[in-house]
XYZ file of C-alpha atoms in Angstrom:
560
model
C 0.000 0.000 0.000
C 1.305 3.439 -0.989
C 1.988 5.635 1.889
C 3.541 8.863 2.845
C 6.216 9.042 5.620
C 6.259 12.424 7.593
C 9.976 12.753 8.666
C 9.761 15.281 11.589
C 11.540 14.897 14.674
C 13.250 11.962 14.529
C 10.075 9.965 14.016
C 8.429 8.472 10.710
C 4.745 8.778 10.799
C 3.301 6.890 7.678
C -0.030 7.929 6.563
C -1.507 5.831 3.814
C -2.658 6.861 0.695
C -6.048 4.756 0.795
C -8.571 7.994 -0.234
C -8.707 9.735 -4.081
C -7.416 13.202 -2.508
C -5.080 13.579 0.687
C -5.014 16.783 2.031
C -1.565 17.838 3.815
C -1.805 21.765 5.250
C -2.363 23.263 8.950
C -6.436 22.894 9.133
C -7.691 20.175 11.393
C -9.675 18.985 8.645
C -6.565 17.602 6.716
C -5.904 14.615 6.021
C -2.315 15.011 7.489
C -2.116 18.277 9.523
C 1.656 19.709 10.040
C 1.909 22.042 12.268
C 4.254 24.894 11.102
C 3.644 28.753 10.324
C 5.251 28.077 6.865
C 2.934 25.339 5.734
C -0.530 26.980 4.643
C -3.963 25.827 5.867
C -4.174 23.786 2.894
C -1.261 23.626 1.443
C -1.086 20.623 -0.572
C -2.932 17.055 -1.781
C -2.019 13.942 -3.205
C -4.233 12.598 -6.073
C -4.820 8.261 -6.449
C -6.234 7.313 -10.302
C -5.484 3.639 -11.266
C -2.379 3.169 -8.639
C -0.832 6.529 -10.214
C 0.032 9.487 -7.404
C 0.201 12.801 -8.277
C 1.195 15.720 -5.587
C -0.601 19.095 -6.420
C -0.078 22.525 -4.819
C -3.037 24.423 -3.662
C -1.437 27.507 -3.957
C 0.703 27.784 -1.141
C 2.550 30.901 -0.054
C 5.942 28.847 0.215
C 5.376 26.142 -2.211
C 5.747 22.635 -2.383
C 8.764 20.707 -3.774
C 9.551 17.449 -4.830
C 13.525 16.456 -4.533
C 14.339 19.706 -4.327
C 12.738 21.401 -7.218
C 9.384 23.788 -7.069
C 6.129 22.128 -8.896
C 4.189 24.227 -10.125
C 1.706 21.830 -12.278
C 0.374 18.309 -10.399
C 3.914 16.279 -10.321
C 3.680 12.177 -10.589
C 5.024 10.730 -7.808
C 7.606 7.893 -7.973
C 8.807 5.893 -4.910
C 11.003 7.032 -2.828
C 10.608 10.843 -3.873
C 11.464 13.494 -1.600
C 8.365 16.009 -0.701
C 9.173 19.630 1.170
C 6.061 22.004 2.293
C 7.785 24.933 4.223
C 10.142 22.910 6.575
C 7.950 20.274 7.047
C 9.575 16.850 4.867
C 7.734 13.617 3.841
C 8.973 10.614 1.772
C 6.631 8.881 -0.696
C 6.509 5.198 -0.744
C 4.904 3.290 -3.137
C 3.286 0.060 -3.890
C 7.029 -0.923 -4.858
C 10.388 0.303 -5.643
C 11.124 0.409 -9.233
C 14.229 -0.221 -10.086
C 14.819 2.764 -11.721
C 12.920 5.220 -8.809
C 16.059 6.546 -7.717
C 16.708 8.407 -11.129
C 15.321 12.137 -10.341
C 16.221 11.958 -6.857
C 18.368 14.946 -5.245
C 21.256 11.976 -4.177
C 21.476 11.194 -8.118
C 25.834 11.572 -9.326
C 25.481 13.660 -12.567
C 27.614 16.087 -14.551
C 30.999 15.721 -12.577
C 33.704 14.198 -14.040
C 34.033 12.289 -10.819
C 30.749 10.883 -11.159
C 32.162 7.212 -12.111
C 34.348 6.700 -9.334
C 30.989 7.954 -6.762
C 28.990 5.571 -6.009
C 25.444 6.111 -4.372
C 23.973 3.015 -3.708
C 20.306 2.161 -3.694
C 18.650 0.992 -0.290
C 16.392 -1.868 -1.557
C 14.539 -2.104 1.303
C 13.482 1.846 0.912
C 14.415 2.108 4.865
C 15.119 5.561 6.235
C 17.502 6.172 8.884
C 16.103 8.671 11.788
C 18.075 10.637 13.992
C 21.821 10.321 14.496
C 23.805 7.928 16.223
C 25.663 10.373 19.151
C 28.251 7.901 20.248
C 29.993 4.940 18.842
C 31.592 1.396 20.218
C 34.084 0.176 19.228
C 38.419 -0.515 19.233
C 40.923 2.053 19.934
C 40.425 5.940 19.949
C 42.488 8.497 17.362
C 45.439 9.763 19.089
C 44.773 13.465 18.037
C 45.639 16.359 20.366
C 42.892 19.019 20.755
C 45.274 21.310 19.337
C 46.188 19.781 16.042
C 41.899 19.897 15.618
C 41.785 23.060 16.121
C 45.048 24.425 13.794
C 43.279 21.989 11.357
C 40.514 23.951 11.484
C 42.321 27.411 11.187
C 44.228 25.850 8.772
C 41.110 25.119 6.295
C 39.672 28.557 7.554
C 42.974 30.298 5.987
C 43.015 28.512 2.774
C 39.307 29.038 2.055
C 39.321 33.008 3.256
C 39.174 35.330 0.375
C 39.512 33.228 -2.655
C 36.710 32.672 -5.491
C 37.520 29.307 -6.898
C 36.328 27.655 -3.605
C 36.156 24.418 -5.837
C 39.917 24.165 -5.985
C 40.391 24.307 -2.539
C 37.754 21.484 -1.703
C 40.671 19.001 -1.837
C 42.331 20.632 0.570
C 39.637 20.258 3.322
C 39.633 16.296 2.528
C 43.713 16.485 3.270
C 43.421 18.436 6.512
C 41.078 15.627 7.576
C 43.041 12.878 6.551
C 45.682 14.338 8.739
C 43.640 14.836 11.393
C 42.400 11.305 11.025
C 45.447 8.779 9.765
C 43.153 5.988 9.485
C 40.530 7.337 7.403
C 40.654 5.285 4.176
C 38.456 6.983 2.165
C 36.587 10.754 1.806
C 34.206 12.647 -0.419
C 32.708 15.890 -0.676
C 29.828 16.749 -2.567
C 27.747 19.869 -3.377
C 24.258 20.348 -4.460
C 24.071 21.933 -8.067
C 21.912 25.060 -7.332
C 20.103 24.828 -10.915
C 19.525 21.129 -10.984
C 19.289 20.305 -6.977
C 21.412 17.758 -7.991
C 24.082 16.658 -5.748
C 27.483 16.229 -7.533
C 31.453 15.327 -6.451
C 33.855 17.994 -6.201
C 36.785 16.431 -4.578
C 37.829 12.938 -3.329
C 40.741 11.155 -2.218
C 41.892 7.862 -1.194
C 44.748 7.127 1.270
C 45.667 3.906 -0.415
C 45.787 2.819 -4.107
C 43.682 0.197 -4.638
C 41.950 -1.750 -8.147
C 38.830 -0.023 -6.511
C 39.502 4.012 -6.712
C 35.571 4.354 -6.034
C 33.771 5.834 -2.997
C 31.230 4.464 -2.026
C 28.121 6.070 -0.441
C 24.890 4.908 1.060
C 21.984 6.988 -0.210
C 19.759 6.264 3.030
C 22.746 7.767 5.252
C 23.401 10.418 2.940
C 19.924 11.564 2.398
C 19.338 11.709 6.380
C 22.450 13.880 6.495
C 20.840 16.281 3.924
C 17.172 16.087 4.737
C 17.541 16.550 8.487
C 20.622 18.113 8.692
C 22.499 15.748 10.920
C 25.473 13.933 11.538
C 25.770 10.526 10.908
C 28.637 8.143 13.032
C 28.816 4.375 12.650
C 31.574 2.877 14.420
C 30.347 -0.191 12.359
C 28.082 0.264 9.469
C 28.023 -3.365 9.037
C 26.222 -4.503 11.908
C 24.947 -1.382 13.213
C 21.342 -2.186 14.033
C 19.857 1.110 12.847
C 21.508 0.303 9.016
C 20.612 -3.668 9.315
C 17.480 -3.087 6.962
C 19.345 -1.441 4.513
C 20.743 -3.810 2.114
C 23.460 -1.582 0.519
C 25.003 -0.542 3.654
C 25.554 -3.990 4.731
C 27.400 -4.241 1.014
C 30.075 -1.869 1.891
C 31.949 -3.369 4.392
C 32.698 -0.380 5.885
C 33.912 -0.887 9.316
C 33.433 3.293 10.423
C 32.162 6.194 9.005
C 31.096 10.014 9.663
C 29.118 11.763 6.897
C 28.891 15.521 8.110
C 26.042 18.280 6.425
C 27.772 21.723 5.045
C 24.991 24.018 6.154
C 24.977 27.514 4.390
C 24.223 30.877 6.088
C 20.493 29.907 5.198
C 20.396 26.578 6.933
C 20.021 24.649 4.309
C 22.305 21.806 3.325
C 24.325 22.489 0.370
C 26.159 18.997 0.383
C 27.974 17.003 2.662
C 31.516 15.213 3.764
C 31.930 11.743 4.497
C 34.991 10.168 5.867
C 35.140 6.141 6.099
C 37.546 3.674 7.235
C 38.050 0.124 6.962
C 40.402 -0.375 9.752
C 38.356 -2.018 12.721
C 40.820 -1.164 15.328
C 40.164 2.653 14.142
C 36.929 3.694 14.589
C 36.011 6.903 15.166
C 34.192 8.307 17.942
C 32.062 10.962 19.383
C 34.721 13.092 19.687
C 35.736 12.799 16.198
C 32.428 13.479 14.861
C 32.719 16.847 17.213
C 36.032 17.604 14.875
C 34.370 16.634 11.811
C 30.778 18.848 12.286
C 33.315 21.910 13.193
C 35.489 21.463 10.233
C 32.473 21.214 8.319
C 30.856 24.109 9.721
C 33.885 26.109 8.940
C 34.212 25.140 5.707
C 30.256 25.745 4.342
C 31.221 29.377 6.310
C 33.864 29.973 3.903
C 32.399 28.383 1.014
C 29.442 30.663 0.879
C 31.709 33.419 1.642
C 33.998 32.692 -1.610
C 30.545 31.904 -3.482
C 29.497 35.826 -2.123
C 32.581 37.131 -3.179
C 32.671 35.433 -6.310
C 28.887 36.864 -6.574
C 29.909 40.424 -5.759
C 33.327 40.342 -7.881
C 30.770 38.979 -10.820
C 27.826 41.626 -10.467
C 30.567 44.481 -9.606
C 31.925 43.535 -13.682
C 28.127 43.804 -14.813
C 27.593 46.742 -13.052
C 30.660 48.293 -14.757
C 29.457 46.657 -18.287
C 26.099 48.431 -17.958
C 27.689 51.805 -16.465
C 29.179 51.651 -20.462
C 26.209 50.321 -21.850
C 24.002 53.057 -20.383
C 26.764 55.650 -21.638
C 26.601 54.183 -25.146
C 22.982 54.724 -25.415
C 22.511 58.293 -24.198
C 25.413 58.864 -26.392
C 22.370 57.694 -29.454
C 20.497 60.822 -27.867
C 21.357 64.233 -29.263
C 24.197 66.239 -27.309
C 21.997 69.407 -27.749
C 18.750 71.032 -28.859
C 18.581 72.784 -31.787
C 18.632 76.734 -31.531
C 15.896 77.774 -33.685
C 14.444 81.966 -33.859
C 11.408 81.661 -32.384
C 11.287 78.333 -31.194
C 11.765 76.239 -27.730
C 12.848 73.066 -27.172
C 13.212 70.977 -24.148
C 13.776 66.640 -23.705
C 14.472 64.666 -20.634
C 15.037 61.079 -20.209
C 15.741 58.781 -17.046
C 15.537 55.172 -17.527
C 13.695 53.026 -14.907
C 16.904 50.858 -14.607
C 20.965 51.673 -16.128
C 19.169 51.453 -19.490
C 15.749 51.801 -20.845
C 13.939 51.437 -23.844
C 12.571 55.550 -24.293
C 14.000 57.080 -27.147
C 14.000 60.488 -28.613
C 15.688 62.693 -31.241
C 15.829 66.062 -33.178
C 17.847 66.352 -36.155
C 17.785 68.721 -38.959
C 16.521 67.845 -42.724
C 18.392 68.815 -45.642
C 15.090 70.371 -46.666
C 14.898 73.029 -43.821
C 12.811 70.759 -41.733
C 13.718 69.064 -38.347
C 12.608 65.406 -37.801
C 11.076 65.341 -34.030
C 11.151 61.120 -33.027
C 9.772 59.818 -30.004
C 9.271 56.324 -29.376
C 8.503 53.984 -26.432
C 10.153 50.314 -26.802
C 7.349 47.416 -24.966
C 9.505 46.652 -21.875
C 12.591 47.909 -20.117
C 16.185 47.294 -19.654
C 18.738 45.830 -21.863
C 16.189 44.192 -24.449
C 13.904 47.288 -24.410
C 17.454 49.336 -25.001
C 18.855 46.821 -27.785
C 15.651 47.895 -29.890
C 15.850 50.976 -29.177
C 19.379 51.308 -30.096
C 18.182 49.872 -33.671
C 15.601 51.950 -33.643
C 17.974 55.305 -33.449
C 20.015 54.361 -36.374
C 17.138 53.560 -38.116
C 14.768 56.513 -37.604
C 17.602 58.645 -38.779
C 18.905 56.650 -42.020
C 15.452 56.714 -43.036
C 14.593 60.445 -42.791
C 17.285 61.330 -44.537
C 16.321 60.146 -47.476
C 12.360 60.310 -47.253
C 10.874 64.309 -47.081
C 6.960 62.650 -46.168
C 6.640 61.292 -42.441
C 3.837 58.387 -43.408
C 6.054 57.045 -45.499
C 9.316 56.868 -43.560
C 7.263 55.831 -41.087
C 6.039 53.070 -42.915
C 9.586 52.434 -43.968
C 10.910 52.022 -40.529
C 8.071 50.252 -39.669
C 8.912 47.610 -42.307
C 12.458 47.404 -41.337
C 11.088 47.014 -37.369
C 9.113 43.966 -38.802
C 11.953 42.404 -40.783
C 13.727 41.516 -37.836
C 11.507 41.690 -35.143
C 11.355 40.526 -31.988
C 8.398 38.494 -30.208
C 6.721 41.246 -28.054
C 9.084 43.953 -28.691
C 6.799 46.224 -30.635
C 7.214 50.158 -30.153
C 4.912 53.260 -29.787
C 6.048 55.658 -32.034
C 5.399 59.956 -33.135
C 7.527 61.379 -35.816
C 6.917 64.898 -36.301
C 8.388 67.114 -39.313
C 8.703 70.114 -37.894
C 8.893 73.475 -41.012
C 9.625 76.534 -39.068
C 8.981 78.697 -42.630
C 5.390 77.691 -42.970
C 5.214 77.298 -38.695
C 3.189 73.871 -39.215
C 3.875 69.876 -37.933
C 3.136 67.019 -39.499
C 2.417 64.193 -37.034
C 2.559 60.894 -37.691
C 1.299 58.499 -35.180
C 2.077 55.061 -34.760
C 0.389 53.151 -31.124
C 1.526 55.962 -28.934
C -0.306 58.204 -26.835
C -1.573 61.551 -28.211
C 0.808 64.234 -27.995
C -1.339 67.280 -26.236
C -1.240 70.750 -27.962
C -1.624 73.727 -24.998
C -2.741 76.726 -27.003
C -1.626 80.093 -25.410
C -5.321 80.659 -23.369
C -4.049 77.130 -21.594
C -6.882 75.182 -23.829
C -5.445 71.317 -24.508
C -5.989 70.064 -27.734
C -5.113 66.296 -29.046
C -5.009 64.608 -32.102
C -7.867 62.366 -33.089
C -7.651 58.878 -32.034
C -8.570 57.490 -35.458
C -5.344 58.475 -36.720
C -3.533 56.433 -34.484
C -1.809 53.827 -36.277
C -0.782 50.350 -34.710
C 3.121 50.409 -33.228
C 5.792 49.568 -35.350
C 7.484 46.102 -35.672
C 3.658 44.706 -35.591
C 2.386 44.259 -39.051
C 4.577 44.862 -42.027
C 3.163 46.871 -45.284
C 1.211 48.729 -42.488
C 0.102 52.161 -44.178
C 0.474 54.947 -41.575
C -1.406 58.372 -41.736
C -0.135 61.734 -40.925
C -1.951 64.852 -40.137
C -1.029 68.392 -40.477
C -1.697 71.428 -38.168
C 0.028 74.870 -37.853
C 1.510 76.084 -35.060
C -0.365 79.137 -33.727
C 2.082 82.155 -31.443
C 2.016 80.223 -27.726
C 1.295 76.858 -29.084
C 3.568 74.154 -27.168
C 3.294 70.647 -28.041
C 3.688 68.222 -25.569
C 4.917 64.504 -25.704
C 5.296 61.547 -23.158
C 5.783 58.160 -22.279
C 3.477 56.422 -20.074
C 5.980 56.352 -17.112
C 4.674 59.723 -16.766
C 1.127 59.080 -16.014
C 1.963 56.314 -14.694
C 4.135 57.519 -12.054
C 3.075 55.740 -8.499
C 3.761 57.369 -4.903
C 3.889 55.058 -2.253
C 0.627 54.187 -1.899
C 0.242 53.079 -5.267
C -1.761 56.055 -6.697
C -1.210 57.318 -10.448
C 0.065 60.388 -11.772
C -2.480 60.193 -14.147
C -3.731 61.449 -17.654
C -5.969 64.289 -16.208
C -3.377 65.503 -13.542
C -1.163 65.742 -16.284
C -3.659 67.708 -18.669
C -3.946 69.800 -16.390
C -0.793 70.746 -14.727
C 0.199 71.569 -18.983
C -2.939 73.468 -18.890
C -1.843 75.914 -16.178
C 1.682 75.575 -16.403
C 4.631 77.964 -17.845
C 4.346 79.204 -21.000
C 7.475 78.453 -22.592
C 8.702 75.259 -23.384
C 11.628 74.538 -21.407
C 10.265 75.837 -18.369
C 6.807 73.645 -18.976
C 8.550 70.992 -19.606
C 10.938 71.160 -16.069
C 7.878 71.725 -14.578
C 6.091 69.218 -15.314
C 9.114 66.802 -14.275
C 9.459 68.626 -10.969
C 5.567 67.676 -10.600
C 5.929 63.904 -11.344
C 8.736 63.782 -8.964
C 6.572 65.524 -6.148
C 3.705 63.091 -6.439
C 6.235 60.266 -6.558
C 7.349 61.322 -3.154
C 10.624 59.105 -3.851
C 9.277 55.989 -4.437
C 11.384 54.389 -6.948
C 10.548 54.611 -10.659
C 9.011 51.106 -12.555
C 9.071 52.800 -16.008
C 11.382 55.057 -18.153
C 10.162 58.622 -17.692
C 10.802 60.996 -21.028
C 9.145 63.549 -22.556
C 9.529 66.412 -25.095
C 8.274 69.277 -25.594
C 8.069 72.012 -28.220
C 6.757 75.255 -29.390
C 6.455 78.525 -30.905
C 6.964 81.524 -29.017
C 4.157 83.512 -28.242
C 6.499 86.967 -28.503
């Protein structure tokens, strides 16, 4: 009969698996009720069809994992699997053990190029070892001073302090210990792969050479060690009545062994050490084990400090790539504003993150004109900034050779399309600016309308018909443009949505009639509008941080 084994405490409670749905969570009315603050009420359930188990979340704030790895669909169950809700553990166990049930589990050797020579065995009998054995019987005692342990572990604490390649110096925990322990025959140390919760050899050593250069593990030891995070001492594995049931243990002859949990500054396990010997006249004892769980402490203490500092030395060289990366793309933004008689200009840009994906330029036309772009990539940081970046070069190669903004629009749009990217459309205005004839022609394409604040403060928009889909959507899109001149006073105003959709810190929007009407009653020239209105988004923001790039230009004709 299939059954699930609650592991808590250094008891196995089985619970069998007799109904269609058992419920696992802190409600009385559970099937199995856990009692911890990070399981939910109902946190979990077990589905029987046909002699096929399936564990399903029931959307649980902490989740619910099966040999280490999150589910987020219903997961089959095979025996033997491994089952975490908060810090509460189970163990399935099915009708039988397949042969091949240990295959997923977080024990399984893989992607080491000492995975040949580690061996961890199978338990036939599916037994699971509780609690740890404190003291051991046995012959003879290691003649170690006390102070040899402890310049052992100073010793390991040295060579592991400050270095990044904490996997070279794994070896040289495994020869501190062999020196602290001159029987000790064999040793391994293994770490859990963080993306595959697998756990995999990094260093091993033998004392002796031998036609075996294996090291052999029991996977009912090992997974106590990780599961519940204890020591494990056997001063004979063989015969040691708490193993007895497990077949492969008995297989090993090994006469003693300590198999020690590295715990990280979380608490969780990230591998373990084992030590073994097959010397019956040397087996280790309480005392050793004390050594062994302090070296081991001390060495999961510098390990995650060398994994921090290889973090840090790792994010400070992407921090310094996108420090360039942002410089390269406000270098694609124009140094200066044009200086045109009777005209103001004003532009701002901050990107939500070291990059965005806002753009804007002004550029003169070999016809007298000046090309106004403005464009609003879907998304933000570096792939939002990689199409905007192709959209700068292409806005102005394109302009440059085509006087009519619906069609360069259409152009670029085409171009967008050619090599576009799966949701990484763009809102886009071009406007063709002719300070002879004082009029704009607008050109549309998904963004918001630009707002037009006559001189008596009156806002004026374009009509939403002519709004054209973004580019990089539809290719052979035609795009239309509409015309208007430019009265004394008239400022044009353009934005990006992180704008109006500024937040303060209690989630409240800057919002689209806020903004209409700050423009409405704000400065009349452009520059000082357009400050302003910046100064205005930063004030209801009360510093909460930005989620969106915030740009905006603005434009327009003095009234004097």
């Amino acid at each position: 009969m299939a059954k699930l084994i609650l592991l808590q405490e250094g008891a196995a409670t089985p619970f069998d698996l007799t109904e269609p749905a058992t419920t696992i969570g802190r409600r009385p009315d559970c099937t199995v009720q856990v009692q911890s603050d990070m399981v939910s009420r109902k946190h979990a359930q077990v589905l029987s069809c046909d002699g096929q188990f399936v564990l399903e979340d029931l959307g649980s704030g902490n989740g619910s994992f099966v040999n280490g790895q999150r589910i987020e669909q219903p997961t089959p169950l095979v025996h033997d699997d491994r089952i975490k809700l908060g810090p509460i553990l189970f163990r399935f166990e099915g009708d039988q053990a397949p042969e091949d049930s240990q295959a997923d589990r977080p024990t399984q050797v893989r992607d080491s190029p000492l995975a040949d020579v580690v061996d961890i065995t199978n338990d036939d009998s599916g037994s699971t070892i509780m609690g740890t054995l404190d003291t051991a019987g046995g012959f003879g005692l290691l003649d170690v001073q006390p102070q040899a342990k402890l310049k052992a572990v100073l010793d390991i604490s040295r060579s592991l302090a400050g270095t990044v390649d904490w996997n070279s110096l794994l070896p040289k925990i495994l020869d501190t210990l062999f020196e602290i322990f001159p029987h000790a025959d064999r040793g391994c140390i293994l770490i859990r792969d963080e993306s595959t919760g697998n756990m995999v050899p990094r260093a091993i050593k033998h004392r002796r050479d031998s036609e075996d250069d294996s090291v052999k593990l029991s996977r009912t030891i090992l997974n106590t060690v990780l599961e519940q995070k204890k020591a494990i001492l056997s001063a004979d594995a063989a015969s040691d009545s708490r193993f007895e049931a497990s077949e492969s243990i008995t297989n090993l002859t090994i006469r003693s062994m300590m198999c020690v949990p590295l715990l990280g500054l979380s608490g969780d396990a990230m591998g373990a050490i084992n030590i073994d010997t097959q010397n019956p006249l040397a087996q280790f004892r309480k005392d050793d084990l004390d050594l062994m769980i302090a070296v081991a402490g001390q060495a999961a203490l510098s390990i995650d400090g060398a994994r921090l500092l290889s973090t840090y030395v790792e994010k400070q060289k992407q921090d310094n790539e996108m420090r360039i990366a942002a410089n390269v793309q406000r270098a694609l933004l124009p140094d200066h504003l044009p200086e045109l008689d009777g005209y103001e200009f004003f532009a701002s840009y901050e990107a939500a993150q070291a990059v965005g994906g806002d753009y804007y330029d002004i550029f003169p036309l070999n016809n007298g004109k000046y090309c106004l772009a403005f464009g609003d990539v879907a998304g933000k940081g570096v792939p939002a900034s990689l199409v905007m970046s192709r959209l700068a070069s292409v806005v102005r190669s394109t302009f440059q050779h085509v006087d009519e903004a619906d069609e360069a629009v259409s152009q670029i749009n085409d171009h967008m399309c050619a090599k576009a990217v799966e949701g990484r459309f763009v809102t886009f205005v071009a406007t063709l600016l002719d300070p002879a004839s004082h009029s704009i022609s607008v050109v549309n394409a998904g963004h918001m309308s630009p707002m037009v604040r006559k001189l008596d403060g009156t806002i004026e928009e374009l009509p939403a018909g002519t709004v054209g889909i973004p580019l990089g959507v539809l290719e052979g899109f035609s795009y239309e443009s509409i015309q208007r001149t430019l009265d004394p006073g008239d400022t044009v105003v353009i934005y990006t949505d992180g704008v109006s959709e500024a937040m303060n810190h209690d989630s409240e929007l800057y919002g689209l009639e806020r903004l209409r009407e700050f423009v409405s009653q704000g400065p009349v020239h452009a520059d000082e509008l357009g400050k302003a209105v910046r100064t205005d988004v930063k004030k209801h923001a009360d510093g909460r941080e930005q989620n969106d790039d915030i740009t905006m230009m603005v434009f327009g004709r003095n009234s004097d």
